mmCIF file of C-alpha atoms in Angstrom:
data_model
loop_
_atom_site.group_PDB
_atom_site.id
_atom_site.type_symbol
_atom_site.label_atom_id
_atom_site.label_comp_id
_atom_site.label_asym_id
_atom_site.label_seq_id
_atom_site.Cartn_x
_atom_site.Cartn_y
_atom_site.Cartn_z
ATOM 1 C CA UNK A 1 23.792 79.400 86.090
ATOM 2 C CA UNK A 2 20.205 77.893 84.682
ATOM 3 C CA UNK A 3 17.224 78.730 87.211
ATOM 4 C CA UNK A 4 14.664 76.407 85.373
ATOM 5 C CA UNK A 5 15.055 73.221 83.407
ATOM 6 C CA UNK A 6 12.414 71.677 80.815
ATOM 7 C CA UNK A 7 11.678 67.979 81.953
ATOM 8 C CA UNK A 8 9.284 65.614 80.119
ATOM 9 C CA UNK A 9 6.895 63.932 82.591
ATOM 10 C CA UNK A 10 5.032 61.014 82.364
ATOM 11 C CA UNK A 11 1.191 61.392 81.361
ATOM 12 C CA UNK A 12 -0.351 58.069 80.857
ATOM 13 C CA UNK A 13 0.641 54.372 81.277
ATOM 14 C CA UNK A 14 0.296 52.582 77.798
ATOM 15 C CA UNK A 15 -0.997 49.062 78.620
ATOM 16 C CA UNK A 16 -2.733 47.214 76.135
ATOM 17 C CA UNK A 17 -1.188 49.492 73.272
ATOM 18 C CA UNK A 18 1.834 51.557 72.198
ATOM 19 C CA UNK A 19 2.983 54.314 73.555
ATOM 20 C CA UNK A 20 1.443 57.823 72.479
ATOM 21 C CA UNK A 21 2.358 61.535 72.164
ATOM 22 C CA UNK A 22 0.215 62.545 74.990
ATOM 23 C CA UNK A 23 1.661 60.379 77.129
ATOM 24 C CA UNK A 24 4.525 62.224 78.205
ATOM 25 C CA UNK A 25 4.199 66.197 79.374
ATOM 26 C CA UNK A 26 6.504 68.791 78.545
ATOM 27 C CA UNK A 27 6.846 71.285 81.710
ATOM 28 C CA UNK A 28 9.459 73.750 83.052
ATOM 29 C CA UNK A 29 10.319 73.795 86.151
ATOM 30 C CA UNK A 30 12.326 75.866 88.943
ATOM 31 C CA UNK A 31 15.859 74.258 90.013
ATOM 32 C CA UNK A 32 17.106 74.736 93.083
ATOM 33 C CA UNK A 33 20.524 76.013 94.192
ATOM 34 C CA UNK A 34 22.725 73.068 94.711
ATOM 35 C CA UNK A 35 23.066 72.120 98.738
ATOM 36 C CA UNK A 36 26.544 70.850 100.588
ATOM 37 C CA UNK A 37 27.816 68.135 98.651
ATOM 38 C CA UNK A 38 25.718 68.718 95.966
ATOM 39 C CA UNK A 39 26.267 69.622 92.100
ATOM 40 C CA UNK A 40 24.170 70.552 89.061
ATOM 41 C CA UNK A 41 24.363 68.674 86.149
ATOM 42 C CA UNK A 42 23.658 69.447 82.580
ATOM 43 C CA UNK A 43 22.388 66.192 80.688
ATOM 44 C CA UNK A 44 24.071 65.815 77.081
ATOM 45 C CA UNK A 45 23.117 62.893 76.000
ATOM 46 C CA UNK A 46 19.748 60.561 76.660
ATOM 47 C CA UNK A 47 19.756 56.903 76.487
ATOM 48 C CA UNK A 48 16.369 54.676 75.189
ATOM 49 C CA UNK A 49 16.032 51.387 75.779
ATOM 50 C CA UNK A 50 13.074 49.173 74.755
ATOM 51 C CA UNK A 51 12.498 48.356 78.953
ATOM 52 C CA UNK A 52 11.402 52.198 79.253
ATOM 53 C CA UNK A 53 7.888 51.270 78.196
ATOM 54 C CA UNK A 54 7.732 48.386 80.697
ATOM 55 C CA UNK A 55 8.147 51.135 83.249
ATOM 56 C CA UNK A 56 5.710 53.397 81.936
ATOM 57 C CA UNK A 57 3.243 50.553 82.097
ATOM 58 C CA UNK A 58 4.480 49.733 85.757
ATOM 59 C CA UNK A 59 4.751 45.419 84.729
ATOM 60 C CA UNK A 60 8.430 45.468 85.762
ATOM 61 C CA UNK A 61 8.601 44.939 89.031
ATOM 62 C CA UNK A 62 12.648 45.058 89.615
ATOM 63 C CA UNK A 63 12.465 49.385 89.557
ATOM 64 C CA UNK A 64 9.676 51.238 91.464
ATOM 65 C CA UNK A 65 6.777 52.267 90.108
ATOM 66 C CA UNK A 66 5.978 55.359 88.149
ATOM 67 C CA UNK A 67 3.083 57.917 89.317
ATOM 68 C CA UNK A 68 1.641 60.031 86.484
ATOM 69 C CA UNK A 69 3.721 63.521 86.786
ATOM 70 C CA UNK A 70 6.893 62.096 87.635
ATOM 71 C CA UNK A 71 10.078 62.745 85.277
ATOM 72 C CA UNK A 72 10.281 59.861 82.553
ATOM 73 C CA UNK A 73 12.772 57.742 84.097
ATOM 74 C CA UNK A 74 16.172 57.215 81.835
ATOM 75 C CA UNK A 75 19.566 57.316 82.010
ATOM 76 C CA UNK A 76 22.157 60.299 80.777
ATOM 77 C CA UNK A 77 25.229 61.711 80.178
ATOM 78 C CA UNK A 78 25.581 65.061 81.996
ATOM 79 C CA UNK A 79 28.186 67.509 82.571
ATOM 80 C CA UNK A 80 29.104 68.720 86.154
ATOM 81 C CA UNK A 81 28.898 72.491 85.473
ATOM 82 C CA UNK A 82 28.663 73.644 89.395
ATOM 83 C CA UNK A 83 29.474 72.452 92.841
ATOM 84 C CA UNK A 84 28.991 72.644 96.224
ATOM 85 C CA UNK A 85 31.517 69.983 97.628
ATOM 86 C CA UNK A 86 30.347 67.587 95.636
ATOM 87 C CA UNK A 87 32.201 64.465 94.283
ATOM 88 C CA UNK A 88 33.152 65.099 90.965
ATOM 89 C CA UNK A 89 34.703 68.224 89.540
ATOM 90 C CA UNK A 90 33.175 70.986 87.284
ATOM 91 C CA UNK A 91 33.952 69.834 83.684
ATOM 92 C CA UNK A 92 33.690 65.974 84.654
ATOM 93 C CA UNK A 93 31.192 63.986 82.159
ATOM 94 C CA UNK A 94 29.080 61.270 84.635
ATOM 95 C CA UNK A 95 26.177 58.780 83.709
ATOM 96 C CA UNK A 96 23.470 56.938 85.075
ATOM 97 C CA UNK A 97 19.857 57.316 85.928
ATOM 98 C CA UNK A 98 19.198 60.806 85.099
ATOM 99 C CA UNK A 99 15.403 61.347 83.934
ATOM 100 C CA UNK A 100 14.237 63.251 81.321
ATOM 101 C CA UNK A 101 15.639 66.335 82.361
ATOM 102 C CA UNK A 102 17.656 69.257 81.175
ATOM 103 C CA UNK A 103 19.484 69.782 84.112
ATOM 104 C CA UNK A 104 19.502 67.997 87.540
ATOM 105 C CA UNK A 105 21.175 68.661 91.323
ATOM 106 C CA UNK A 106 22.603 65.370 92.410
ATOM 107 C CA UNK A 107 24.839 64.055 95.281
ATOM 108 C CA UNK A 108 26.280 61.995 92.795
ATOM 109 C CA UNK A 109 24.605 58.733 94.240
ATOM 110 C CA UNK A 110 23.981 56.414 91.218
ATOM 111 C CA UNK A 111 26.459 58.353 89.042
ATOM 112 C CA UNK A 112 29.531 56.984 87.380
ATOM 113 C CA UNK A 113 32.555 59.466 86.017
ATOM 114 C CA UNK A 114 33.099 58.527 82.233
ATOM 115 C CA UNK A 115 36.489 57.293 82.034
ATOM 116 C CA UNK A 116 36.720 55.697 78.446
ATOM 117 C CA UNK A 117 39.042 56.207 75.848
ATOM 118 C CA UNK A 118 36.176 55.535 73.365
ATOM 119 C CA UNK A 119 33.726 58.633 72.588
ATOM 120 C CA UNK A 120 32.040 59.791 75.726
ATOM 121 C CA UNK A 121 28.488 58.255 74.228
ATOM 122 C CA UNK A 122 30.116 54.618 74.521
ATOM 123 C CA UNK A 123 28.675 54.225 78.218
ATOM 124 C CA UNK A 124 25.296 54.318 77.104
ATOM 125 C CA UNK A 125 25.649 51.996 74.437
ATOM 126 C CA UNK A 126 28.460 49.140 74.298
ATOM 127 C CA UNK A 127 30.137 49.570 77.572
ATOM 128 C CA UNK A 128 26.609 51.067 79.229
ATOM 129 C CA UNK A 129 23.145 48.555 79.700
ATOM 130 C CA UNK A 130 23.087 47.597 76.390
ATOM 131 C CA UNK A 131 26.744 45.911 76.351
ATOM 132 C CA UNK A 132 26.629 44.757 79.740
ATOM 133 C CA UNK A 133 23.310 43.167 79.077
ATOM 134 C CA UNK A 134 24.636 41.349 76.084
ATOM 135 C CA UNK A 135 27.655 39.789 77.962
ATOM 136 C CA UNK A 136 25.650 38.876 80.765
ATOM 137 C CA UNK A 137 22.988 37.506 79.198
ATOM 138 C CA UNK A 138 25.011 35.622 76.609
ATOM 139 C CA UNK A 139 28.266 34.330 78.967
ATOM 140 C CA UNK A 140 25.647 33.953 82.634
ATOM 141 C CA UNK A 141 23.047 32.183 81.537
ATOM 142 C CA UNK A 142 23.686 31.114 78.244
ATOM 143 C CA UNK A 143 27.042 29.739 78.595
ATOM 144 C CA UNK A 144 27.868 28.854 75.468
ATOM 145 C CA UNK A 145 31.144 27.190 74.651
ATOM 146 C CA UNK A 146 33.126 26.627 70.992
ATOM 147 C CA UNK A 147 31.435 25.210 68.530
ATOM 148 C CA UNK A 148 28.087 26.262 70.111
ATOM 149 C CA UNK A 149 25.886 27.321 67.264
ATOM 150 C CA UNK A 150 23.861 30.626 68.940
ATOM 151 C CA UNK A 151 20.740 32.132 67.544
ATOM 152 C CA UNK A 152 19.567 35.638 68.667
ATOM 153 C CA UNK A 153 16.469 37.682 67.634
ATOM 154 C CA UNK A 154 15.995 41.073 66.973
ATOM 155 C CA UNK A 155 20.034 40.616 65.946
ATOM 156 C CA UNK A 156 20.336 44.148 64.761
ATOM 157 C CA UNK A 157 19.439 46.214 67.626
ATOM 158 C CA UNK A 158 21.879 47.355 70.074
ATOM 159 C CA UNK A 159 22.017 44.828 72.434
ATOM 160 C CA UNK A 160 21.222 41.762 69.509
ATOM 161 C CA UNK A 161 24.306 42.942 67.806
ATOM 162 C CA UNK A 162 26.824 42.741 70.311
ATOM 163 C CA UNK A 163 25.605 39.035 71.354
ATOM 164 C CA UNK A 164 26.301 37.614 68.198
ATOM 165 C CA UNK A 165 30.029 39.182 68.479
ATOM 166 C CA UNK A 166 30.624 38.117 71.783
ATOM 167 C CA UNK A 167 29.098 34.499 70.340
ATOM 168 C CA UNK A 168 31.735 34.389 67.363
ATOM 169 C CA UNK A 169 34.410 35.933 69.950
ATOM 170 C CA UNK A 170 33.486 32.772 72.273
ATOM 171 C CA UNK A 171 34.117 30.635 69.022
ATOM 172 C CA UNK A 172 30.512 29.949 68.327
ATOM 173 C CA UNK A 173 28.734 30.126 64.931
ATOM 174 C CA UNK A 174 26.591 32.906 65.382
ATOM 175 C CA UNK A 175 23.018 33.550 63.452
ATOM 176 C CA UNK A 176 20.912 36.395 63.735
ATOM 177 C CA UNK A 177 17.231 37.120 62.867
ATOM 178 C CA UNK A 178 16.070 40.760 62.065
ATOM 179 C CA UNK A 179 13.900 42.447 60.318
ATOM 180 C CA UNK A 180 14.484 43.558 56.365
ATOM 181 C CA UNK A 181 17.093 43.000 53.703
ATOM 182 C CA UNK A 182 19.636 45.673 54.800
ATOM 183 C CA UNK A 183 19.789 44.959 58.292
ATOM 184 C CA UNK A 184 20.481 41.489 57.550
ATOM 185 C CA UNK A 185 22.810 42.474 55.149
ATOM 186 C CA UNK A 186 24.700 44.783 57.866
ATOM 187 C CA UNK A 187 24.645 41.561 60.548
ATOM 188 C CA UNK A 188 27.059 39.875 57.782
ATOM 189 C CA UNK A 189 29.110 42.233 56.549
ATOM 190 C CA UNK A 190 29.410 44.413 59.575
ATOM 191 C CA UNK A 191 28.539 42.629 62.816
ATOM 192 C CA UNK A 192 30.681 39.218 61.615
ATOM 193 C CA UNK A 193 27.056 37.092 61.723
ATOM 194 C CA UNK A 194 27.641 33.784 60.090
ATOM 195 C CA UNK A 195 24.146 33.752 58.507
ATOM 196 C CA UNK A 196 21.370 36.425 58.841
ATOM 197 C CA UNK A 197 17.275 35.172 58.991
ATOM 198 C CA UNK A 198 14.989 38.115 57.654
ATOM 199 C CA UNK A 199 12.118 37.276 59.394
ATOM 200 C CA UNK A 200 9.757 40.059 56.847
ATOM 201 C CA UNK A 201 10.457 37.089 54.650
ATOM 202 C CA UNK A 202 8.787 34.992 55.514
ATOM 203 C CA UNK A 203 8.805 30.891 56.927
ATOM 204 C CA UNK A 204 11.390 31.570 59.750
ATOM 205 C CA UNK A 205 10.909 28.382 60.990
ATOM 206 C CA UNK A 206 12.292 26.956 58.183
ATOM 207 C CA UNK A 207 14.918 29.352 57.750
ATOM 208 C CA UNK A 208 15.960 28.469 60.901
ATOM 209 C CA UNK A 209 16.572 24.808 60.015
ATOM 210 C CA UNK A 210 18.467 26.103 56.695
ATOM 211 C CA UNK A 211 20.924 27.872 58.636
ATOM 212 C CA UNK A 212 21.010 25.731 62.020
ATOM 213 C CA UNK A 213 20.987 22.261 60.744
ATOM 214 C CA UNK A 214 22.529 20.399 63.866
ATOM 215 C CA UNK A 215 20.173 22.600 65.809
ATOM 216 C CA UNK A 216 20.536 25.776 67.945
ATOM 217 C CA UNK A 217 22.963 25.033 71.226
ATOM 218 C CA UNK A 218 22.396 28.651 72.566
ATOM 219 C CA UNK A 219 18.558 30.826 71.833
ATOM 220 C CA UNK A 220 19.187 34.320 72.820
ATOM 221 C CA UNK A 221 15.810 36.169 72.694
ATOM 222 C CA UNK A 222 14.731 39.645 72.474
ATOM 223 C CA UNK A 223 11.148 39.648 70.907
ATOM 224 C CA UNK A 224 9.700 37.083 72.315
ATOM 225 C CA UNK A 225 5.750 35.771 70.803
ATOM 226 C CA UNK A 226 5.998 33.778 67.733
ATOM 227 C CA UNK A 227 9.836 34.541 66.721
ATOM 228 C CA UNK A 228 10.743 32.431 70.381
ATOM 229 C CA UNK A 229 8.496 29.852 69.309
ATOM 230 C CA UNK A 230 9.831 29.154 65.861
ATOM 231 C CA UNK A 231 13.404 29.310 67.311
ATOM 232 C CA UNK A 232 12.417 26.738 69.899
ATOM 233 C CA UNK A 233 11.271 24.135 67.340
ATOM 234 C CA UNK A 234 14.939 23.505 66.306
ATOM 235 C CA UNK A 235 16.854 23.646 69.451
ATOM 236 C CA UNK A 236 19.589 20.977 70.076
ATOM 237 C CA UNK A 237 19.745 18.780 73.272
ATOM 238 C CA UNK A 238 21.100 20.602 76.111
ATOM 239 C CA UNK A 239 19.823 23.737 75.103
ATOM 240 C CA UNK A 240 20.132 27.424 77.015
ATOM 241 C CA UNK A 241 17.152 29.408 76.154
ATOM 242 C CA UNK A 242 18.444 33.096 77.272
ATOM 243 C CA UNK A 243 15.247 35.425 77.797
ATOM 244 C CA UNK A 244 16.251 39.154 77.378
ATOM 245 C CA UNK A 245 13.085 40.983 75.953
ATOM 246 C CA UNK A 246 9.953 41.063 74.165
ATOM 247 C CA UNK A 247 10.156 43.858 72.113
ATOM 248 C CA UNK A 248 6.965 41.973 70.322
ATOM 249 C CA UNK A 249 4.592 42.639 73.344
ATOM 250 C CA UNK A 250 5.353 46.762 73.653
ATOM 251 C CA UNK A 251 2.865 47.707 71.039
ATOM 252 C CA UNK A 252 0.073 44.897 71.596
ATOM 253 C CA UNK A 253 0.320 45.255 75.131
ATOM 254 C CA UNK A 254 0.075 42.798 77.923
ATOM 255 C CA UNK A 255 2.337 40.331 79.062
ATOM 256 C CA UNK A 256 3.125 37.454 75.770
ATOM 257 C CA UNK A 257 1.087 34.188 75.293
ATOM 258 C CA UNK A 258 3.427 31.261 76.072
ATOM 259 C CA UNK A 259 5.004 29.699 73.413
ATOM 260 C CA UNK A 260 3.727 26.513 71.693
ATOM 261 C CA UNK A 261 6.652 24.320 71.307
ATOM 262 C CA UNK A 262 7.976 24.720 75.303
ATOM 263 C CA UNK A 263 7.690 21.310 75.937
ATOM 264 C CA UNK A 264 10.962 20.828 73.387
ATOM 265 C CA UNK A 265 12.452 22.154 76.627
ATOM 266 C CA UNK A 266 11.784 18.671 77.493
ATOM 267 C CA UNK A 267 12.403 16.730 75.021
ATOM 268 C CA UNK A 268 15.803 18.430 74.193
ATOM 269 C CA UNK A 269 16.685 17.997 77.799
ATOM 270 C CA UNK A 270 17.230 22.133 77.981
ATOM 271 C CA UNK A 271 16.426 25.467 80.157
ATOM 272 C CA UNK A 272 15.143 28.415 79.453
ATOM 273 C CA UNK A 273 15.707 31.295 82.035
ATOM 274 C CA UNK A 274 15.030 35.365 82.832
ATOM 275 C CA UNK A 275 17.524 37.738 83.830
ATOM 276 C CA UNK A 276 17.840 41.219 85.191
ATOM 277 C CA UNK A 277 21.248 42.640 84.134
ATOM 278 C CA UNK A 278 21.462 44.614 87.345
ATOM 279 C CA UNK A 279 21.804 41.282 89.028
ATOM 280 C CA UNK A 280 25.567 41.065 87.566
ATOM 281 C CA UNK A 281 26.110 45.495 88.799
ATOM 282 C CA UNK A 282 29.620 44.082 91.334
ATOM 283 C CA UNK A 283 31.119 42.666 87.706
ATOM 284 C CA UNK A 284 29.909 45.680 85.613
ATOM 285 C CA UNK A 285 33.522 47.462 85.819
ATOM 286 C CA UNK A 286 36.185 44.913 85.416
ATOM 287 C CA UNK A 287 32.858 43.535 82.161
ATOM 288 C CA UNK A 288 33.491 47.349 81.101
ATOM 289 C CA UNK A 289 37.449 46.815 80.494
ATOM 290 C CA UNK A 290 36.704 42.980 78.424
ATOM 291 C CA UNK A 291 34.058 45.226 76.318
ATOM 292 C CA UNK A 292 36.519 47.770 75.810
ATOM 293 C CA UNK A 293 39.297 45.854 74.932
ATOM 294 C CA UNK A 294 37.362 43.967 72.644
ATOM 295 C CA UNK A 295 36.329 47.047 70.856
ATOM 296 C CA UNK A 296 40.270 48.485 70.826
ATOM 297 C CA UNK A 297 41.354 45.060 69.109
ATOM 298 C CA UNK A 298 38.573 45.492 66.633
ATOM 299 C CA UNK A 299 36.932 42.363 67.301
ATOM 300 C CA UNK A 300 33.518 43.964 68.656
ATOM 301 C CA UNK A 301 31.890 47.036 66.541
ATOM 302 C CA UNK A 302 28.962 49.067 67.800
ATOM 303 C CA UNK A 303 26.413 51.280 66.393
ATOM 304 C CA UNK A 304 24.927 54.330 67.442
ATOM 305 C CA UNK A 305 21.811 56.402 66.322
ATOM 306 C CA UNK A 306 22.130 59.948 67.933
ATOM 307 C CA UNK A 307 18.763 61.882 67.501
ATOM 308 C CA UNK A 308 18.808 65.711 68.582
ATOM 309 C CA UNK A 309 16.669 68.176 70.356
ATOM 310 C CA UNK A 310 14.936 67.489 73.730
ATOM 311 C CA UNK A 311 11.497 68.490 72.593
ATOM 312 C CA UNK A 312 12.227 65.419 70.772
ATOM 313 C CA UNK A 313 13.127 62.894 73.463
ATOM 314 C CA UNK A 314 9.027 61.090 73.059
ATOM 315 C CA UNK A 315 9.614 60.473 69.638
ATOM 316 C CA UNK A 316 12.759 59.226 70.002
ATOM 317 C CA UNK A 317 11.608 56.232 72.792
ATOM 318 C CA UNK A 318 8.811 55.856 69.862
ATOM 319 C CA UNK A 319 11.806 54.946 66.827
ATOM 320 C CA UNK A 320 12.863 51.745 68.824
ATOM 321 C CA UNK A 321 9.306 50.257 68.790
ATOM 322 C CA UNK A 322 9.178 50.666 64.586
ATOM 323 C CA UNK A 323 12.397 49.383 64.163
ATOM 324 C CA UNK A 324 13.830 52.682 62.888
ATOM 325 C CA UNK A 325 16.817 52.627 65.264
ATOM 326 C CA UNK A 326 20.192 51.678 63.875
ATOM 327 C CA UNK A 327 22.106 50.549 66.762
ATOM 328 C CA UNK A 328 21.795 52.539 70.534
ATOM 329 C CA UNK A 329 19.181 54.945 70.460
ATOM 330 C CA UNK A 330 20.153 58.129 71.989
ATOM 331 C CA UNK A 331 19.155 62.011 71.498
ATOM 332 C CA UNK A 332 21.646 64.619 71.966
ATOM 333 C CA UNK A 333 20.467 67.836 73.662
#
């Protein structure tokens, strides 16, 4: 049984700027013998999600902060490999919060036995945050109904991709913006967009008329700055602005300028509205199943980009905030 485990820990808070190789400390440290009703767990995979950096910076308020030397907060796949009484069995997979850690001793509080019969690395990805954030997002606040035309930026990343699904699953015409030829390429022919906007090209705003020409019924928004603005200039009357993210503030820092063309929110008679995913956590089993099933029927599709090594885990976060990430990023120890 391990004595030690090598955890990454966080070194600096990147405000104002992206987030650096010295901002995260590789250590070793001693683990203790698990107590009654405890187990160790050996983490297998590690999940990344564009809201890690948000932590590091201490802005989002809904989790506690993070103190420089504490374990880079994250969630994980892990393998019970010994226990003391504890709930699951030796050999069960479980995930949740786990840190960046080789191996923890948990209680099990937080942590959910994998019970999928997709791979293992599905709960991290379309039945984990990033599917569950999708659906609630999209069917919550953004209610759209058929016929709905639904626009969603940064389309091709892991949560992006599984909103416009669930849009053309809802019966909506579904059109995604992301960056470069072949990802819009993959929205069409892979993740059943209607109509993909590469916004390296150039003139979204007008691209967005091209392709939306009654005007967008649903906005679901992940970058936020002037991608939300352009979308907001062509939204139809009774509009839901969904805001998930703003992956376009993580490597200029600071909280987004507000956009321009709000006050279409009044002229369009619509709303525009936050969420915090964890808001919906009483749903997020029976959500699980519809994701699943949808998945089994072959109506939803998923991507996932499986890095390796732990010594790698900072420059892993790092690939989501240069768009190199195809699909859930994740790093396999």
């Amino acid at each position: 049984m391990p004595t030690t485990a090598r955890q990454w820990l966080l070194n600096g808070h990147p405000r104002g700027r992206g987030i650096a190789d010295d901002d995260f400390k590789l250590v070793e440290t001693a683990l203790p013998d698990p107590g009654a009703g405890e187990m160790l767990l050996a983490t297998r995979y590690l999940g990344f999600d564009p809201a890690q950096k948000g932590w590091m910076e201490n802005i989002a308020d809904y989790v506690a902060p993070m103190a420089i030397g504490d374990v880079m907060r994250g969630s994980g796949i892990c393998e019970v490999v010994a226990s003391n009484g504890g709930k699951f069995a030796v050999g069960d997979y479980v995930f949740g919060t786990t840190g960046w850690t080789e191996y923890l001793v948990s209680d099990g509080e937080g942590m959910t036995k994998v019970e999928t019969d997709l791979p293992p690395t599905a709960v991290l990805s379309v039945l984990g945050t990033t599917g569950l954030t999708a659906y609630c997002g999209l069917f919550k606040v953004g209610r759209p109904v058929a016929g709905d035309t639904v626009l969603v930026s940064g389309a091709a990343g892991a949560t992006g991709s599984v909103v416009g699904q669930l849009a053309k699953i809802a019966g909506c015409r579904a059109v995604g913006i992301a960056g470069g030829a072949e990802k819009c390429e993959w929205l069409v022919r892979e993740a059943g967009y209607d109509a993909a906007i590469d916004y390296k090209a150039g003139n979204v705003k007008a691209q967005i008329r091209e392709h939306c020409p009654r005007g967008v019924d649903v906005i679901y928004d992940n970058v936020g700055g002037v991608i939300l603005d352009d979308m907001l200039a062509n939204i139809a009357t009774g509009a839901r602005v969904v805001i998930c993210g703003g992956i376009s503030r993580y490597e200029s820092g600071g909280l987004p300028t507000g956009p321009g063309n709000y006050f279409n929110l009044i002229f369009r008679r619509a709303s525009m509205a936050g969420f915090i995913v964890l808001d919906w956590a009483s749903e997020f089993p029976a959500i699980r199943k519809r994701l699943e099933g949808f998945v089994a029927d072959g109506s939803l599709t998923y991507q996932e980009d499986i890095q390796h090594g732990f010594e790698n885990a900072p420059e892993t976060l790092q690939r989501l905030f240069a768009g190199k990430n195809r699909g859930k990023q994740m790093l396999k120890l």
